[in-house]
Amino acid sequence: MLYFAYTALISPERIAQVAPTAEFKFIAHLPEWGLEFPIKDKDWGGGLPSVAPTSGSTVWGAVFEVPEGEVDLVKKMEGEERRSATTVEAMDRTGKRHQVTTFVFDGRKNGGHAPSSKYLLMMLRGSRHWSLPAGWIAGLEEHLSSAS
């Protein structure tokens, strides 16, 4: 499975815990998708991320090749955070398009929540590690200023 990670699983330590033989492939973004925090989670102490179609926005992430034997582990981890698999089109830095699997909250949206600072720090660590664009990192840092 080509997995587009934008959640805490973008962190090298976190993806290694869940899918130890997943292989980093490339950086990509989801054009016309936006980041939101619709999932209230007591364990994390704040909102967890999802993505949704949003005109004029983009979501950056890292794409990993997850071997068949570890796909269910990724699905389980994402499912515990109430996101389910969906196929989307990601664009790499050269402009090439790829069909990838990412995970989206499919529950009833009752507004956004202040993001979990602990969770956002993992997203930031992974985003910096994979050298995602400075504007994306600045946006995550901005969310951190309103985090719980």
PDB file of N, CA and C in Angstrom, residues 22-90:
ATOM      1  N   ALA A  22       8.024  -0.477   6.755  1.00  0.00           N
ATOM      2  CA  ALA A  22       7.525   0.509   5.789  1.00  0.00           C
ATOM      3  C   ALA A  22       8.707   1.307   5.256  1.00  0.00           C
ATOM      4  N   GLU A  23       8.691   1.569   3.959  1.00  0.00           N
ATOM      5  CA  GLU A  23       9.806   2.267   3.314  1.00  0.00           C
ATOM      6  C   GLU A  23       9.361   3.642   2.827  1.00  0.00           C
ATOM      7  N   PHE A  24      10.082   4.684   3.264  1.00  0.00           N
ATOM      8  CA  PHE A  24       9.814   6.033   2.779  1.00  0.00           C
ATOM      9  C   PHE A  24      10.060   6.066   1.273  1.00  0.00           C
ATOM     10  N   LYS A  25       9.107   6.656   0.525  1.00  0.00           N
ATOM     11  CA  LYS A  25       9.239   6.748  -0.930  1.00  0.00           C
ATOM     12  C   LYS A  25       9.469   8.191  -1.402  1.00  0.00           C
ATOM     13  N   PHE A  26       8.595   9.127  -0.991  1.00  0.00           N
ATOM     14  CA  PHE A  26       8.717  10.506  -1.457  1.00  0.00           C
ATOM     15  C   PHE A  26       7.803  11.428  -0.653  1.00  0.00           C
ATOM     16  N   ILE A  27       8.044  12.717  -0.819  1.00  0.00           N
ATOM     17  CA  ILE A  27       7.202  13.772  -0.260  1.00  0.00           C
ATOM     18  C   ILE A  27       6.119  14.079  -1.295  1.00  0.00           C
ATOM     19  N   ALA A  28       4.914  14.357  -0.806  1.00  0.00           N
ATOM     20  CA  ALA A  28       3.827  14.688  -1.730  1.00  0.00           C
ATOM     21  C   ALA A  28       2.828  15.596  -1.022  1.00  0.00           C
ATOM     22  N   HIS A  29       1.896  16.102  -1.805  1.00  0.00           N
ATOM     23  CA  HIS A  29       0.811  16.888  -1.211  1.00  0.00           C
ATOM     24  C   HIS A  29      -0.508  16.507  -1.855  1.00  0.00           C
ATOM     25  N   LEU A  30      -1.581  16.816  -1.130  1.00  0.00           N
ATOM     26  CA  LEU A  30      -2.940  16.598  -1.622  1.00  0.00           C
ATOM     27  C   LEU A  30      -3.498  17.958  -2.012  1.00  0.00           C
ATOM     28  N   PRO A  31      -3.459  18.294  -3.311  1.00  0.00           N
ATOM     29  CA  PRO A  31      -3.995  19.585  -3.737  1.00  0.00           C
ATOM     30  C   PRO A  31      -5.502  19.646  -3.501  1.00  0.00           C
ATOM     31  N   GLU A  32      -5.959  20.815  -3.092  1.00  0.00           N
ATOM     32  CA  GLU A  32      -7.387  21.063  -2.855  1.00  0.00           C
ATOM     33  C   GLU A  32      -7.937  20.264  -1.669  1.00  0.00           C
ATOM     34  N   TRP A  33      -7.059  19.921  -0.735  1.00  0.00           N
ATOM     35  CA  TRP A  33      -7.447  19.308   0.541  1.00  0.00           C
ATOM     36  C   TRP A  33      -6.911  20.200   1.648  1.00  0.00           C
ATOM     37  N   GLY A  34      -7.619  20.230   2.783  1.00  0.00           N
ATOM     38  CA  GLY A  34      -7.187  21.035   3.920  1.00  0.00           C
ATOM     39  C   GLY A  34      -7.120  20.211   5.191  1.00  0.00           C
ATOM     40  N   LEU A  35      -6.323  20.686   6.128  1.00  0.00           N
ATOM     41  CA  LEU A  35      -6.160  20.046   7.430  1.00  0.00           C
ATOM     42  C   LEU A  35      -7.195  20.616   8.389  1.00  0.00           C
ATOM     43  N   GLU A  36      -7.814  19.739   9.166  1.00  0.00           N
ATOM     44  CA  GLU A  36      -8.778  20.154  10.181  1.00  0.00           C
ATOM     45  C   GLU A  36      -8.605  19.265  11.408  1.00  0.00           C
ATOM     46  N   PHE A  37      -9.263  19.633  12.495  1.00  0.00           N
ATOM     47  CA  PHE A  37      -9.151  18.883  13.748  1.00  0.00           C
ATOM     48  C   PHE A  37     -10.552  18.561  14.277  1.00  0.00           C
ATOM     49  N   PRO A  38     -11.266  17.636  13.602  1.00  0.00           N
ATOM     50  CA  PRO A  38     -12.657  17.349  13.961  1.00  0.00           C
ATOM     51  C   PRO A  38     -12.834  16.268  15.028  1.00  0.00           C
ATOM     52  N   ILE A  39     -11.740  15.634  15.451  1.00  0.00           N
ATOM     53  CA  ILE A  39     -11.831  14.466  16.334  1.00  0.00           C
ATOM     54  C   ILE A  39     -11.414  14.875  17.743  1.00  0.00           C
ATOM     55  N   LYS A  40     -12.345  14.838  18.686  1.00  0.00           N
ATOM     56  CA  LYS A  40     -12.031  15.138  20.088  1.00  0.00           C
ATOM     57  C   LYS A  40     -11.521  13.864  20.732  1.00  0.00           C
ATOM     58  N   ASP A  41     -10.333  13.922  21.344  1.00  0.00           N
ATOM     59  CA  ASP A  41      -9.736  12.724  21.932  1.00  0.00           C
ATOM     60  C   ASP A  41      -9.219  13.028  23.335  1.00  0.00           C
ATOM     61  N   LYS A  42      -9.802  12.352  24.328  1.00  0.00           N
ATOM     62  CA  LYS A  42      -9.416  12.585  25.729  1.00  0.00           C
ATOM     63  C   LYS A  42      -7.997  12.113  26.000  1.00  0.00           C
ATOM     64  N   ASP A  43      -7.608  10.970  25.420  1.00  0.00           N
ATOM     65  CA  ASP A  43      -6.268  10.435  25.671  1.00  0.00           C
ATOM     66  C   ASP A  43      -5.178  11.400  25.216  1.00  0.00           C
ATOM     67  N   TRP A  44      -5.400  12.055  24.077  1.00  0.00           N
ATOM     68  CA  TRP A  44      -4.410  13.000  23.557  1.00  0.00           C
ATOM     69  C   TRP A  44      -4.614  14.405  24.127  1.00  0.00           C
ATOM     70  N   GLY A  45      -5.747  14.636  24.784  1.00  0.00           N
ATOM     71  CA  GLY A  45      -6.002  15.939  25.396  1.00  0.00           C
ATOM     72  C   GLY A  45      -6.312  17.043  24.410  1.00  0.00           C
ATOM     73  N   GLY A  46      -6.974  16.709  23.315  1.00  0.00           N
ATOM     74  CA  GLY A  46      -7.332  17.734  22.337  1.00  0.00           C
ATOM     75  C   GLY A  46      -7.780  17.122  21.033  1.00  0.00           C
ATOM     76  N   GLY A  47      -7.867  17.968  20.011  1.00  0.00           N
ATOM     77  CA  GLY A  47      -8.329  17.529  18.710  1.00  0.00           C
ATOM     78  C   GLY A  47      -7.256  16.800  17.918  1.00  0.00           C
ATOM     79  N   LEU A  48      -7.711  15.807  17.148  1.00  0.00           N
ATOM     80  CA  LEU A  48      -6.831  15.054  16.255  1.00  0.00           C
ATOM     81  C   LEU A  48      -7.149  15.436  14.815  1.00  0.00           C
ATOM     82  N   PRO A  49      -6.175  15.283  13.915  1.00  0.00           N
ATOM     83  CA  PRO A  49      -6.343  15.769  12.550  1.00  0.00           C
ATOM     84  C   PRO A  49      -7.097  14.823  11.627  1.00  0.00           C
ATOM     85  N   SER A  50      -7.653  15.449  10.619  1.00  0.00           N
ATOM     86  CA  SER A  50      -8.179  14.757   9.453  1.00  0.00           C
ATOM     87  C   SER A  50      -7.971  15.710   8.283  1.00  0.00           C
ATOM     88  N   VAL A  51      -8.287  15.244   7.105  1.00  0.00           N
ATOM     89  CA  VAL A  51      -8.236  16.092   5.919  1.00  0.00           C
ATOM     90  C   VAL A  51      -9.603  16.063   5.256  1.00  0.00           C
ATOM     91  N   ALA A  52      -9.900  17.135   4.537  1.00  0.00           N
ATOM     92  CA  ALA A  52     -11.168  17.230   3.822  1.00  0.00           C
ATOM     93  C   ALA A  52     -10.948  18.074   2.575  1.00  0.00           C
ATOM     94  N   PRO A  53     -11.720  17.802   1.515  1.00  0.00           N
ATOM     95  CA  PRO A  53     -11.608  18.643   0.324  1.00  0.00           C
ATOM     96  C   PRO A  53     -11.831  20.115   0.692  1.00  0.00           C
ATOM     97  N   THR A  54     -10.874  20.962   0.316  1.00  0.00           N
ATOM     98  CA  THR A  54     -10.923  22.382   0.653  1.00  0.00           C
ATOM     99  C   THR A  54     -10.288  23.162  -0.489  1.00  0.00           C
ATOM    100  N   SER A  55     -11.089  23.943  -1.174  1.00  0.00           N
ATOM    101  CA  SER A  55     -10.601  24.718  -2.306  1.00  0.00           C
ATOM    102  C   SER A  55      -9.491  25.672  -1.873  1.00  0.00           C
ATOM    103  N   GLY A  56      -8.416  25.696  -2.645  1.00  0.00           N
ATOM    104  CA  GLY A  56      -7.319  26.611  -2.390  1.00  0.00           C
ATOM    105  C   GLY A  56      -6.330  26.165  -1.327  1.00  0.00           C
ATOM    106  N   SER A  57      -6.521  24.981  -0.766  1.00  0.00           N
ATOM    107  CA  SER A  57      -5.617  24.485   0.279  1.00  0.00           C
ATOM    108  C   SER A  57      -4.819  23.296  -0.232  1.00  0.00           C
ATOM    109  N   THR A  58      -3.833  22.902   0.545  1.00  0.00           N
ATOM    110  CA  THR A  58      -3.074  21.694   0.247  1.00  0.00           C
ATOM    111  C   THR A  58      -2.578  21.096   1.552  1.00  0.00           C
ATOM    112  N   VAL A  59      -2.451  19.799   1.582  1.00  0.00           N
ATOM    113  CA  VAL A  59      -1.937  19.080   2.751  1.00  0.00           C
ATOM    114  C   VAL A  59      -0.679  18.347   2.317  1.00  0.00           C
ATOM    115  N   TRP A  60       0.410  18.572   3.049  1.00  0.00           N
ATOM    116  CA  TRP A  60       1.674  17.913   2.751  1.00  0.00           C
ATOM    117  C   TRP A  60       1.863  16.701   3.634  1.00  0.00           C
ATOM    118  N   GLY A  61       2.587  15.714   3.110  1.00  0.00           N
ATOM    119  CA  GLY A  61       2.869  14.518   3.885  1.00  0.00           C
ATOM    120  C   GLY A  61       3.991  13.706   3.260  1.00  0.00           C
ATOM    121  N   ALA A  62       4.247  12.583   3.900  1.00  0.00           N
ATOM    122  CA  ALA A  62       5.268  11.643   3.432  1.00  0.00           C
ATOM    123  C   ALA A  62       4.566  10.389   2.939  1.00  0.00           C
ATOM    124  N   VAL A  63       5.036   9.840   1.837  1.00  0.00           N
ATOM    125  CA  VAL A  63       4.448   8.620   1.278  1.00  0.00           C
ATOM    126  C   VAL A  63       5.388   7.455   1.581  1.00  0.00           C
ATOM    127  N   PHE A  64       4.786   6.402   2.134  1.00  0.00           N
ATOM    128  CA  PHE A  64       5.517   5.188   2.488  1.00  0.00           C
ATOM    129  C   PHE A  64       4.936   4.004   1.735  1.00  0.00           C
ATOM    130  N   GLU A  65       5.790   3.064   1.376  1.00  0.00           N
ATOM    131  CA  GLU A  65       5.336   1.766   0.867  1.00  0.00           C
ATOM    132  C   GLU A  65       5.215   0.864   2.094  1.00  0.00           C
ATOM    133  N   VAL A  66       3.969   0.498   2.418  1.00  0.00           N
ATOM    134  CA  VAL A  66       3.716  -0.368   3.572  1.00  0.00           C
ATOM    135  C   VAL A  66       3.500  -1.779   3.050  1.00  0.00           C
ATOM    136  N   PRO A  67       4.319  -2.745   3.501  1.00  0.00           N
ATOM    137  CA  PRO A  67       4.162  -4.118   3.020  1.00  0.00           C
ATOM    138  C   PRO A  67       2.819  -4.706   3.445  1.00  0.00           C
ATOM    139  N   GLU A  68       2.338  -5.629   2.634  1.00  0.00           N
ATOM    140  CA  GLU A  68       1.021  -6.231   2.848  1.00  0.00           C
ATOM    141  C   GLU A  68       0.828  -6.709   4.287  1.00  0.00           C
ATOM    142  N   GLY A  69       1.856  -7.299   4.879  1.00  0.00           N
ATOM    143  CA  GLY A  69       1.741  -7.832   6.234  1.00  0.00           C
ATOM    144  C   GLY A  69       1.604  -6.781   7.321  1.00  0.00           C
ATOM    145  N   GLU A  70       1.823  -5.505   6.991  1.00  0.00           N
ATOM    146  CA  GLU A  70       1.727  -4.431   7.984  1.00  0.00           C
ATOM    147  C   GLU A  70       0.582  -3.459   7.711  1.00  0.00           C
ATOM    148  N   VAL A  71      -0.129  -3.642   6.606  1.00  0.00           N
ATOM    149  CA  VAL A  71      -1.233  -2.745   6.252  1.00  0.00           C
ATOM    150  C   VAL A  71      -2.293  -2.741   7.347  1.00  0.00           C
ATOM    151  N   ASP A  72      -2.652  -3.912   7.860  1.00  0.00           N
ATOM    152  CA  ASP A  72      -3.681  -3.975   8.899  1.00  0.00           C
ATOM    153  C   ASP A  72      -3.252  -3.250  10.169  1.00  0.00           C
ATOM    154  N   LEU A  73      -1.947  -3.224  10.458  1.00  0.00           N
ATOM    155  CA  LEU A  73      -1.455  -2.518  11.641  1.00  0.00           C
ATOM    156  C   LEU A  73      -1.637  -1.006  11.482  1.00  0.00           C
ATOM    157  N   VAL A  74      -1.373  -0.497  10.278  1.00  0.00           N
ATOM    158  CA  VAL A  74      -1.588   0.928  10.007  1.00  0.00           C
ATOM    159  C   VAL A  74      -3.082   1.238  10.092  1.00  0.00           C
ATOM    160  N   LYS A  75      -3.911   0.388   9.488  1.00  0.00           N
ATOM    161  CA  LYS A  75      -5.361   0.603   9.539  1.00  0.00           C
ATOM    162  C   LYS A  75      -5.874   0.592  10.972  1.00  0.00           C
ATOM    163  N   LYS A  76      -5.331  -0.303  11.788  1.00  0.00           N
ATOM    164  CA  LYS A  76      -5.745  -0.388  13.193  1.00  0.00           C
ATOM    165  C   LYS A  76      -5.378   0.895  13.935  1.00  0.00           C
ATOM    166  N   MET A  77      -4.159   1.360  13.765  1.00  0.00           N
ATOM    167  CA  MET A  77      -3.711   2.575  14.448  1.00  0.00           C
ATOM    168  C   MET A  77      -4.547   3.779  14.023  1.00  0.00           C
ATOM    169  N   GLU A  78      -4.733   3.940  12.712  1.00  0.00           N
ATOM    170  CA  GLU A  78      -5.546   5.057  12.220  1.00  0.00           C
ATOM    171  C   GLU A  78      -6.998   4.908  12.685  1.00  0.00           C
ATOM    172  N   GLY A  79      -7.497   3.671  12.706  1.00  0.00           N
ATOM    173  CA  GLY A  79      -8.863   3.410  13.155  1.00  0.00           C
ATOM    174  C   GLY A  79      -9.072   3.753  14.619  1.00  0.00           C
ATOM    175  N   GLU A  80      -8.057   3.524  15.436  1.00  0.00           N
ATOM    176  CA  GLU A  80      -8.153   3.888  16.853  1.00  0.00           C
ATOM    177  C   GLU A  80      -8.333   5.392  17.023  1.00  0.00           C
ATOM    178  N   GLU A  81      -7.885   6.153  16.047  1.00  0.00           N
ATOM    179  CA  GLU A  81      -8.060   7.606  16.065  1.00  0.00           C
ATOM    180  C   GLU A  81      -9.256   8.028  15.206  1.00  0.00           C
ATOM    181  N   ARG A  82     -10.108   7.059  14.880  1.00  0.00           N
ATOM    182  CA  ARG A  82     -11.395   7.260  14.194  1.00  0.00           C
ATOM    183  C   ARG A  82     -11.267   7.794  12.760  1.00  0.00           C
ATOM    184  N   ARG A  83     -10.220   7.340  12.074  1.00  0.00           N
ATOM    185  CA  ARG A  83     -10.084   7.644  10.651  1.00  0.00           C
ATOM    186  C   ARG A  83     -10.152   6.335   9.880  1.00  0.00           C
ATOM    187  N   SER A  84     -10.688   6.399   8.661  1.00  0.00           N
ATOM    188  CA  SER A  84     -10.757   5.203   7.819  1.00  0.00           C
ATOM    189  C   SER A  84     -10.083   5.471   6.478  1.00  0.00           C
ATOM    190  N   ALA A  85      -9.698   4.382   5.831  1.00  0.00           N
ATOM    191  CA  ALA A  85      -8.923   4.454   4.590  1.00  0.00           C
ATOM    192  C   ALA A  85      -9.746   5.013   3.444  1.00  0.00           C
ATOM    193  N   THR A  86      -9.092   5.827   2.643  1.00  0.00           N
ATOM    194  CA  THR A  86      -9.673   6.324   1.408  1.00  0.00           C
ATOM    195  C   THR A  86      -8.539   6.508   0.396  1.00  0.00           C
ATOM    196  N   THR A  87      -8.858   6.337  -0.872  1.00  0.00           N
ATOM    197  CA  THR A  87      -7.868   6.523  -1.934  1.00  0.00           C
ATOM    198  C   THR A  87      -7.975   7.948  -2.457  1.00  0.00           C
ATOM    199  N   VAL A  88      -6.837   8.614  -2.551  1.00  0.00           N
ATOM    200  CA  VAL A  88      -6.781   9.989  -3.044  1.00  0.00           C
ATOM    201  C   VAL A  88      -5.622  10.108  -4.029  1.00  0.00           C
ATOM    202  N   GLU A  89      -5.588  11.226  -4.724  1.00  0.00           N
ATOM    203  CA  GLU A  89      -4.493  11.484  -5.658  1.00  0.00           C
ATOM    204  C   GLU A  89      -3.529  12.483  -5.027  1.00  0.00           C
ATOM    205  N   ALA A  90      -2.291  12.059  -4.853  1.00  0.00           N
ATOM    206  CA  ALA A  90      -1.247  12.925  -4.310  1.00  0.00           C
ATOM    207  C   ALA A  90      -0.303  13.326  -5.437  1.00  0.00           C
TER     208      ALA A  90
END
